[in-house]
Tab-separated table of C-alpha atoms in Angstrom:
chain	number	residue	atom	x	y	z
A	1	MET	CA	88.019	-119.440	-32.156
A	2	TYR	CA	87.000	-119.072	-35.441
A	3	SER	CA	88.362	-121.593	-38.414
A	4	ARG	CA	88.347	-120.902	-42.374
A	5	ILE	CA	88.104	-123.968	-44.170
A	6	TRP	CA	88.417	-123.890	-48.149
A	7	ILE	CA	88.689	-127.287	-50.504
A	8	THR	CA	90.421	-128.627	-52.747
A	9	SER	CA	89.620	-131.614	-54.131
A	10	ALA	CA	89.204	-133.370	-57.184
A	11	ASN	CA	86.993	-135.448	-56.494
A	12	ALA	CA	84.664	-132.104	-54.941
A	13	SER	CA	82.284	-129.675	-57.276
A	14	LEU	CA	81.925	-127.092	-55.209
A	15	SER	CA	79.804	-123.269	-55.712
A	16	ALA	CA	79.786	-120.555	-52.882
A	17	ILE	CA	79.072	-117.507	-52.553
A	18	GLY	CA	81.942	-115.752	-50.863
A	19	ASN	CA	83.369	-116.813	-48.138
A	20	VAL	CA	83.150	-120.493	-48.075
A	21	TYR	CA	82.483	-121.574	-43.867
A	22	TYR	CA	82.639	-125.095	-42.007
A	23	ASN	CA	80.589	-125.320	-39.422
A	24	MET	CA	82.102	-128.420	-37.489
A	25	SER	CA	81.617	-130.411	-34.394
A	26	TYR	CA	82.860	-133.742	-32.788
A	27	ASN	CA	81.378	-137.304	-32.275
A	28	SER	CA	82.914	-139.455	-30.090
A	29	THR	CA	84.613	-141.432	-32.967
A	30	SER	CA	85.549	-137.765	-33.794
A	31	THR	CA	84.901	-137.902	-37.515
A	32	ILE	CA	83.978	-134.109	-38.173
A	33	ILE	CA	80.836	-133.551	-39.115
A	34	THR	CA	80.524	-130.809	-41.711
A	35	ARG	CA	77.831	-128.842	-43.094
A	36	LEU	CA	78.352	-125.985	-45.902
A	37	ILE	CA	77.189	-122.854	-44.815
A	38	VAL	CA	77.894	-119.130	-46.880
A	39	LYS	CA	78.607	-115.860	-45.807
A	40	TYR	CA	78.864	-116.873	-42.401
A	41	GLN	CA	81.201	-117.372	-39.729
A	42	ILE	CA	80.700	-120.039	-37.453
A	43	THR	CA	81.656	-120.172	-34.661
A	44	CYS	CA	84.062	-123.670	-33.702
A	45	ALA	CA	84.968	-125.276	-30.495
A	46	ALA	CA	88.405	-124.636	-29.444
A	47	GLN	CA	89.016	-128.635	-29.489
A	48	CYS	CA	89.096	-128.267	-33.225
A	49	ALA	CA	92.770	-127.116	-33.908
A	50	ASN	CA	93.728	-129.686	-32.113
A	51	GLN	CA	91.386	-132.388	-33.388
A	52	PHE	CA	92.030	-132.000	-36.236
A	53	ALA	CA	94.935	-133.745	-37.265
A	54	ASN	CA	93.093	-137.085	-35.898
A	55	CYS	CA	90.537	-137.218	-38.276
A	56	SER	CA	90.387	-139.423	-41.008
A	57	THR	CA	87.804	-138.562	-43.191
A	58	ALA	CA	84.501	-135.722	-43.596
A	59	VAL	CA	81.564	-135.369	-44.511
A	60	PHE	CA	79.623	-132.747	-46.860
A	61	ASP	CA	76.879	-133.299	-47.361
A	62	SER	CA	76.289	-136.337	-48.558
A	63	LEU	CA	80.223	-136.104	-50.538
A	64	THR	CA	83.131	-137.803	-48.438
A	65	ILE	CA	86.067	-136.099	-48.954
A	66	PRO	CA	89.402	-137.631	-47.943
A	67	GLN	CA	90.700	-135.247	-44.835
A	68	SER	CA	93.820	-135.028	-46.501
A	69	THR	CA	92.759	-133.318	-49.607
A	70	LEU	CA	91.777	-130.066	-47.276
A	71	ILE	CA	93.247	-126.969	-47.639
A	72	LEU	CA	93.773	-124.049	-44.838
A	73	HIS	CA	92.963	-120.868	-46.542
A	74	GLY	CA	92.611	-117.471	-45.311
A	75	TRP	CA	94.110	-114.274	-46.365
A	76	ASN	CA	95.118	-111.114	-43.858
A	77	ALA	CA	92.656	-108.299	-44.520
A	78	MET	CA	94.854	-106.008	-43.761
A	79	GLY	CA	97.790	-105.368	-45.877
A	80	ASN	CA	101.119	-104.262	-45.555
A	81	THR	CA	102.593	-101.873	-47.994
A	82	VAL	CA	105.964	-103.247	-49.371
A	83	ALA	CA	106.726	-100.753	-52.030
A	84	GLY	CA	106.214	-97.394	-52.531
A	85	ALA	CA	104.297	-95.510	-50.060
A	86	SER	CA	101.569	-96.288	-47.946
A	87	ASN	CA	99.598	-93.048	-48.356
A	88	GLY	CA	99.659	-93.291	-52.034
A	89	SER	CA	101.652	-90.397	-53.116
A	90	ALA	CA	103.379	-91.201	-56.649
A	91	GLY	CA	107.007	-90.217	-57.790
A	92	LYS	CA	110.142	-90.610	-58.837
A	93	ALA	CA	112.301	-90.745	-55.422
A	94	ALA	CA	113.496	-94.640	-54.678
A	95	ASN	CA	111.283	-94.947	-52.191
A	96	LEU	CA	108.265	-93.938	-54.388
A	97	LEU	CA	106.626	-95.694	-56.943
A	98	THR	CA	104.284	-94.254	-60.204
A	99	SER	CA	101.716	-96.657	-61.509
A	100	PRO	CA	103.117	-100.069	-60.898
A	101	TYR	CA	102.170	-102.933	-62.944
A	102	GLY	CA	104.057	-106.452	-63.403
A	103	THR	CA	106.264	-107.332	-60.300
A	104	ALA	CA	108.629	-110.755	-60.437
A	105	LEU	CA	109.954	-112.420	-57.276
A	106	GLY	CA	114.012	-112.808	-57.336
A	107	SER	CA	116.165	-114.273	-55.690
A	108	PHE	CA	117.308	-112.995	-51.269
A	109	ASN	CA	113.845	-111.488	-50.840
A	110	SER	CA	113.847	-108.891	-53.664
A	111	LEU	CA	110.647	-108.200	-55.019
A	112	TYR	CA	111.131	-106.695	-59.116
A	113	ILE	CA	108.628	-103.960	-60.114
A	114	ALA	CA	107.648	-102.728	-62.978
A	115	ASP	CA	107.476	-98.808	-62.184
A	116	PHE	CA	105.252	-98.263	-65.760
A	117	ILE	CA	104.860	-94.109	-65.598
A	118	ASN	CA	108.731	-93.542	-63.815
A	119	ASN	CA	109.560	-95.926	-66.426
A	120	ARG	CA	112.014	-98.806	-64.989
A	121	ILE	CA	112.613	-101.292	-63.911
A	122	GLN	CA	112.813	-101.624	-59.655
A	123	LYS	CA	114.169	-103.846	-57.192
A	124	TRP	CA	112.562	-104.183	-53.695
A	125	MET	CA	114.001	-106.189	-50.896
A	126	ILE	CA	111.573	-106.996	-48.778
A	127	ASN	CA	111.038	-104.689	-45.620
A	128	ALA	CA	113.701	-102.521	-46.880
A	129	SER	CA	112.684	-98.592	-47.153
A	130	ASN	CA	114.074	-97.940	-51.058
A	131	GLY	CA	114.431	-99.113	-54.165
A	132	THR	CA	116.860	-99.524	-56.935
A	133	THR	CA	116.774	-99.067	-60.388
A	134	VAL	CA	117.701	-102.976	-61.904
A	135	ALA	CA	116.588	-100.777	-65.497
A	136	GLY	CA	115.543	-97.660	-67.755
A	137	LEU	CA	116.883	-95.192	-65.653
A	138	SER	CA	117.146	-93.967	-62.312
A	139	ASN	CA	115.272	-90.654	-62.971
A	140	ALA	CA	112.254	-91.672	-64.796
A	141	THR	CA	113.381	-90.142	-68.158
A	142	ALA	CA	111.856	-92.298	-70.806
A	143	GLY	CA	114.222	-93.603	-73.782
A	144	ALA	CA	114.055	-96.270	-76.782
A	145	SER	CA	118.435	-96.290	-76.169
A	146	SER	CA	119.627	-99.955	-74.818
A	147	ILE	CA	119.385	-98.823	-71.542
A	148	ALA	CA	116.197	-96.058	-70.986
A	149	LEU	CA	112.551	-97.782	-71.886
A	150	ASN	CA	109.276	-96.339	-72.374
A	151	LEU	CA	106.228	-97.696	-70.296
A	152	PRO	CA	106.926	-101.094	-69.020
A	153	VAL	CA	104.670	-103.174	-67.842
A	154	SER	CA	105.755	-106.886	-67.194
A	155	VAL	CA	108.524	-108.509	-65.740
A	156	VAL	CA	110.059	-112.459	-65.269
A	157	LEU	CA	112.645	-113.701	-63.754
A	158	ASP	CA	114.926	-116.755	-64.576
A	159	SER	CA	116.373	-118.607	-61.621
A	160	ASN	CA	119.670	-116.473	-62.159
A	161	ASP	CA	117.321	-113.045	-61.880
A	162	ASN	CA	118.164	-112.012	-65.432
A	163	MET	CA	114.919	-110.336	-65.948
A	164	TYR	CA	113.484	-110.694	-69.207
A	165	PHE	CA	110.436	-107.238	-69.843
A	166	THR	CA	108.180	-105.959	-72.233
A	167	ASP	CA	109.085	-102.480	-72.423
A	168	ARG	CA	105.887	-100.893	-74.004
A	169	ASN	CA	105.865	-97.442	-76.034
A	170	ASN	CA	109.012	-99.134	-77.846
A	171	HIS	CA	107.329	-102.377	-78.260
A	172	ARG	CA	109.660	-104.440	-77.422
A	173	VAL	CA	110.893	-107.013	-75.290
A	174	VAL	CA	114.436	-106.517	-73.733
A	175	TYR	CA	116.305	-108.808	-71.627
A	176	TRP	CA	118.323	-107.711	-68.836
A	177	ALA	CA	121.418	-109.571	-67.367
A	178	ASN	CA	121.375	-109.910	-63.445
A	179	GLY	CA	123.683	-107.138	-62.837
A	180	ALA	CA	124.412	-105.192	-66.259
A	181	SER	CA	124.013	-101.953	-67.002
A	182	SER	CA	121.798	-101.961	-70.769
A	183	GLY	CA	119.727	-104.545	-72.191
A	184	ASN	CA	118.810	-105.798	-75.491
A	185	THR	CA	116.366	-106.080	-77.654
A	186	ILE	CA	115.784	-109.812	-78.203
A	187	ALA	CA	111.706	-109.622	-79.527
A	188	GLY	CA	109.767	-106.723	-82.127
A	189	ILE	CA	112.256	-103.801	-83.454
A	190	THR	CA	112.823	-101.247	-81.241
A	191	GLY	CA	110.325	-97.907	-82.205
A	192	ILE	CA	108.031	-99.338	-84.770
A	193	ALA	CA	104.515	-100.721	-83.723
A	194	GLY	CA	103.344	-104.256	-86.267
A	195	SER	CA	101.590	-106.520	-86.705
A	196	THR	CA	103.896	-109.061	-88.203
A	197	ASN	CA	105.172	-112.327	-87.039
A	198	ASN	CA	108.058	-109.408	-85.773
A	199	THR	CA	106.759	-107.096	-84.377
A	200	PHE	CA	104.152	-105.845	-81.480
A	201	ASN	CA	101.372	-102.682	-80.713
A	202	TRP	CA	101.806	-102.505	-76.728
A	203	PRO	CA	103.298	-105.901	-75.452
A	204	CYS	CA	102.435	-105.748	-72.391
A	205	GLY	CA	101.866	-109.280	-70.290
A	206	ILE	CA	104.883	-111.707	-70.085
A	207	ALA	CA	105.163	-115.354	-69.202
A	208	ARG	CA	108.060	-117.646	-69.611
A	209	ASP	CA	108.201	-121.974	-70.386
A	210	SER	CA	111.197	-121.989	-67.479
A	211	SER	CA	111.500	-126.294	-68.809
A	212	THR	CA	112.367	-124.283	-71.976
A	213	GLY	CA	113.146	-121.085	-71.658
A	214	THR	CA	110.378	-120.067	-74.113
A	215	LEU	CA	108.101	-116.670	-74.020
A	216	TYR	CA	104.726	-115.581	-74.673
A	217	ILE	CA	104.195	-112.369	-74.432
A	218	ALA	CA	100.395	-110.305	-74.905
A	219	ASP	CA	100.458	-108.834	-77.711
A	220	ASN	CA	97.701	-106.191	-77.078
A	221	LEU	CA	96.689	-103.263	-80.011
A	222	ASN	CA	96.495	-106.317	-82.058
A	223	HIS	CA	94.860	-108.779	-79.962
A	224	ARG	CA	96.865	-111.878	-79.914
A	225	ILE	CA	99.622	-113.813	-78.215
A	226	MET	CA	102.814	-114.251	-79.638
A	227	ARG	CA	104.874	-117.473	-78.851
A	228	TYR	CA	109.194	-116.773	-79.245
A	229	LEU	CA	111.279	-119.598	-78.670
A	230	VAL	CA	114.558	-118.601	-77.808
A	231	ASN	CA	117.188	-117.036	-79.654
A	232	ALA	CA	113.644	-116.325	-82.336
A	233	SER	CA	114.279	-113.434	-84.476
A	234	SER	CA	110.069	-113.742	-85.343
A	235	GLY	CA	107.218	-115.296	-83.307
A	236	THR	CA	104.255	-117.183	-83.679
A	237	VAL	CA	100.749	-116.204	-83.405
A	238	VAL	CA	99.022	-119.380	-79.763
A	239	ALA	CA	96.343	-117.263	-78.817
A	240	GLY	CA	93.800	-114.939	-81.154
A	241	GLY	CA	94.921	-112.337	-84.154
A	242	ASN	CA	91.323	-112.628	-85.416
A	243	GLY	CA	90.931	-109.306	-84.158
A	244	ALA	CA	89.276	-107.737	-82.006
A	245	GLY	CA	85.905	-109.189	-80.216
A	246	SER	CA	84.141	-110.788	-77.459
A	247	GLY	CA	84.120	-114.998	-80.652
A	248	ILE	CA	85.596	-117.804	-79.327
A	249	THR	CA	88.421	-116.505	-81.977
A	250	GLN	CA	89.510	-113.624	-80.549
A	251	LEU	CA	90.765	-111.917	-78.001
A	252	TYR	CA	90.097	-108.193	-77.253
A	253	TYR	CA	93.303	-106.461	-75.114
A	254	PRO	CA	94.736	-108.938	-73.812
A	255	TYR	CA	97.065	-107.410	-70.431
A	256	GLY	CA	97.743	-109.771	-68.200
A	257	PHE	CA	97.402	-114.106	-68.252
A	258	ALA	CA	99.608	-117.269	-66.727
A	259	PHE	CA	100.805	-120.181	-68.831
A	260	ASP	CA	100.069	-123.491	-67.355
A	261	ALA	CA	102.243	-125.468	-68.079
A	262	SER	CA	100.003	-128.540	-66.343
A	263	SER	CA	97.036	-128.663	-69.351
A	264	ASN	CA	100.434	-126.999	-71.651
A	265	SER	CA	97.029	-123.892	-72.326
A	266	LEU	CA	97.456	-120.011	-71.398
A	267	LEU	CA	95.032	-118.256	-69.293
A	268	ILE	CA	94.135	-115.132	-71.085
A	269	ALA	CA	93.000	-112.129	-69.094
A	270	ASN	CA	90.665	-111.052	-71.727
A	271	CYS	CA	89.899	-107.147	-70.253
A	272	PRO	CA	87.271	-105.392	-72.212
A	273	ASN	CA	85.675	-108.481	-72.284
A	274	ASN	CA	85.642	-109.238	-68.205
A	275	ASN	CA	86.119	-112.401	-68.474
A	276	ILE	CA	89.007	-114.910	-67.941
A	277	VAL	CA	89.340	-117.872	-71.161
A	278	ARG	CA	91.648	-120.942	-71.788
A	279	TRP	CA	93.335	-121.233	-74.976
A	280	VAL	CA	94.861	-124.383	-74.927
A	281	LEU	CA	98.039	-124.370	-77.098
A	282	GLY	CA	97.353	-125.389	-80.775
A	283	ALA	CA	93.951	-124.483	-80.625
A	284	SER	CA	92.101	-122.110	-82.742
A	285	SER	CA	89.987	-121.489	-79.824
A	286	TRP	CA	88.716	-120.673	-76.228
A	287	THR	CA	86.776	-122.416	-73.934
A	288	LEU	CA	86.061	-119.566	-70.566
A	289	VAL	CA	87.103	-120.021	-67.784
A	290	ILE	CA	85.754	-117.440	-65.223
A	291	GLY	CA	82.954	-114.538	-66.170
A	292	SER	CA	81.081	-113.706	-68.805
A	293	SER	CA	81.144	-115.166	-72.516
A	294	THR	CA	78.636	-111.838	-73.597
A	295	GLY	CA	81.302	-109.275	-71.601
A	296	LEU	CA	78.590	-108.503	-69.118
A	297	SER	CA	80.724	-106.734	-66.361
A	298	GLY	CA	80.040	-107.163	-62.390
A	299	SER	CA	80.749	-107.546	-59.067
A	300	THR	CA	79.152	-110.891	-57.738
A	301	SER	CA	81.247	-113.467	-57.176
A	302	THR	CA	80.773	-114.970	-60.937
A	303	LEU	CA	81.066	-111.611	-63.130
A	304	LEU	CA	84.538	-109.473	-63.440
A	305	ASN	CA	84.884	-105.772	-63.800
A	306	GLN	CA	88.234	-105.377	-66.565
A	307	PRO	CA	90.644	-107.882	-65.368
A	308	VAL	CA	94.064	-107.292	-65.826
A	309	GLY	CA	96.472	-109.464	-64.323
A	310	ILE	CA	95.940	-113.024	-63.113
A	311	THR	CA	98.512	-115.744	-61.508
A	312	LEU	CA	98.053	-119.754	-60.606
A	313	ASP	CA	99.442	-120.992	-57.641
A	314	PRO	CA	100.626	-124.745	-57.512
A	315	LEU	CA	97.402	-126.181	-57.204
A	316	GLY	CA	96.210	-124.331	-60.600
A	317	ASN	CA	93.800	-122.239	-57.989
A	318	ILE	CA	93.447	-118.657	-59.836
A	319	TYR	CA	94.195	-115.667	-58.234
A	320	VAL	CA	92.374	-112.700	-60.610
A	321	ALA	CA	93.743	-108.384	-60.539
A	322	ASP	CA	89.915	-108.069	-60.283
A	323	SER	CA	90.933	-103.777	-61.432
A	324	GLY	CA	87.445	-102.267	-61.705
A	325	ASN	CA	85.847	-103.934	-58.845
A	326	HIS	CA	89.415	-103.100	-57.591
A	327	ARG	CA	89.828	-106.413	-54.910
A	328	ILE	CA	91.452	-109.952	-55.563
A	329	GLN	CA	89.312	-112.633	-56.402
A	330	PHE	CA	90.324	-116.113	-55.965
A	331	PHE	CA	88.845	-119.659	-58.071
A	332	PHE	CA	89.517	-122.735	-57.443
A	333	ALA	CA	90.808	-124.567	-60.029
A	334	GLY	CA	87.524	-126.043	-62.528
A	335	GLN	CA	84.999	-123.303	-60.620
A	336	SER	CA	84.096	-120.123	-62.288
A	337	ASN	CA	82.401	-118.939	-58.507
A	338	GLY	CA	85.263	-116.507	-56.794
A	339	THR	CA	85.676	-115.302	-52.920
A	340	THR	CA	87.075	-111.890	-52.691
A	341	ILE	CA	90.265	-112.407	-50.452
A	342	ALA	CA	91.921	-108.655	-51.151
A	343	GLY	CA	90.766	-105.635	-51.610
A	344	VAL	CA	86.913	-104.203	-50.850
A	345	THR	CA	84.323	-104.962	-54.109
A	346	GLY	CA	83.348	-101.677	-55.608
A	347	SER	CA	85.252	-99.502	-52.892
A	348	PRO	CA	88.241	-98.203	-53.732
A	349	GLY	CA	90.894	-96.459	-51.122
A	350	ILE	CA	93.931	-95.549	-49.588
A	351	SER	CA	92.767	-97.822	-46.436
A	352	GLN	CA	95.192	-100.999	-45.347
A	353	ASN	CA	92.476	-103.274	-46.401
A	354	GLN	CA	91.915	-101.478	-49.828
A	355	LEU	CA	92.360	-101.090	-53.381
A	356	TYR	CA	92.466	-98.758	-55.858
A	357	SER	CA	92.607	-100.310	-59.407
A	358	PRO	CA	95.133	-103.179	-58.714
A	359	TYR	CA	96.613	-104.414	-62.066
A	360	TRP	CA	98.890	-107.271	-61.019
A	361	ILE	CA	99.148	-110.001	-58.148
A	362	ILE	CA	101.209	-112.718	-57.964
A	363	VAL	CA	101.745	-115.631	-55.345
A	364	ASP	CA	105.183	-117.083	-53.220
A	365	ASN	CA	105.443	-120.673	-52.234
A	366	GLN	CA	103.511	-119.978	-48.795
A	367	LEU	CA	100.196	-118.456	-50.862
A	368	ASN	CA	100.968	-114.533	-49.813
A	369	LEU	CA	99.879	-112.205	-51.986
A	370	TYR	CA	101.766	-108.708	-53.730
A	371	VAL	CA	99.987	-106.613	-55.473
A	372	SER	CA	100.802	-103.883	-57.375
A	373	ASP	CA	98.079	-101.693	-56.173
A	374	HIS	CA	98.619	-99.440	-59.564
A	375	ASN	CA	96.300	-96.342	-59.105
A	376	ASN	CA	97.531	-95.931	-55.032
A	377	ASN	CA	101.192	-96.362	-56.514
A	378	ARG	CA	102.053	-98.752	-54.319
A	379	VAL	CA	102.845	-102.537	-53.241
A	380	GLN	CA	100.147	-104.444	-51.262
A	381	PHE	CA	101.224	-107.644	-49.667
A	382	PHE	CA	98.191	-110.242	-47.671
A	383	SER	CA	100.394	-113.027	-45.395
A	384	HIS	CA	98.509	-115.917	-46.182
A	385	HIS	CA	97.504	-118.026	-43.162
């Protein structure tokens, strides 16, 4: 059999290129003697799966790691289309999407999708063949009223499936109660672009602190992240706001980001700068997490090309929608060397193992992936095993 094991450990400092595999053998005391192998898949003896549970320690080069810190990670390379047409067809019918952007998982196996060009939010039950319009107009007409949208980008939900989303070309954030027929502007001024603390210019990514209800909004053309407290009429700049650039006090067209409650920080996809940066709330500058500090793009395991979406799992591992490389990259917490877990690097396409400019990535509680395959007009599901 073949076995793939990746390690997540607070005590381990690992760097690998590509997929990480381990060659396992057993001695008489059932200790795993482990050697790191990079880019090669090594045959593991059949007894590996049966004996793994009985092993207490693993020896990784000269580093001993408790067996309890070993986490099995792997994703199916072949995706399944769970929303939109698998052949990439675009449209405004209930079974189609056009350039999907942000996604969110709701209750009862539901998936909420910002159907960008169709100016609507679609709710798609898992395994359903059609979606239902839950915000905006089902006929895809753009508008600026309380029932219409104009290029929505990102959506988040609270525990009752009430929606908060960025309505980009209306320069506003909308709250839309679960089951309601209209929404309310809760941040920004509808139809007015600006750079004051109560206006936006193309709001894109949005995140919500579930413990406080605080919203964080990526104000794209103002190159900043804004924070809005509950019921506040204006926000506070918490990242960027110093013009576009690659300096440590600047952001450059931020689209997606993730709120990391454990470190009270934002992990921001600095798209044209081809990097992921961490901005601790209250700090005046960022620190580099992934990619190049100078804006260099690339397709190696340490570089990115126009990252758009980013998410974290409960262990703090990072998933990046590396749109220009047509792939999803996985980074262990604290590591800057990634592994491609969906898509084929540098190879856009419509096959089930390919992506074409993926814009968004979320994971469920089983670490399954949902990828907005933007230019293929579909959402792809990659199962974790």
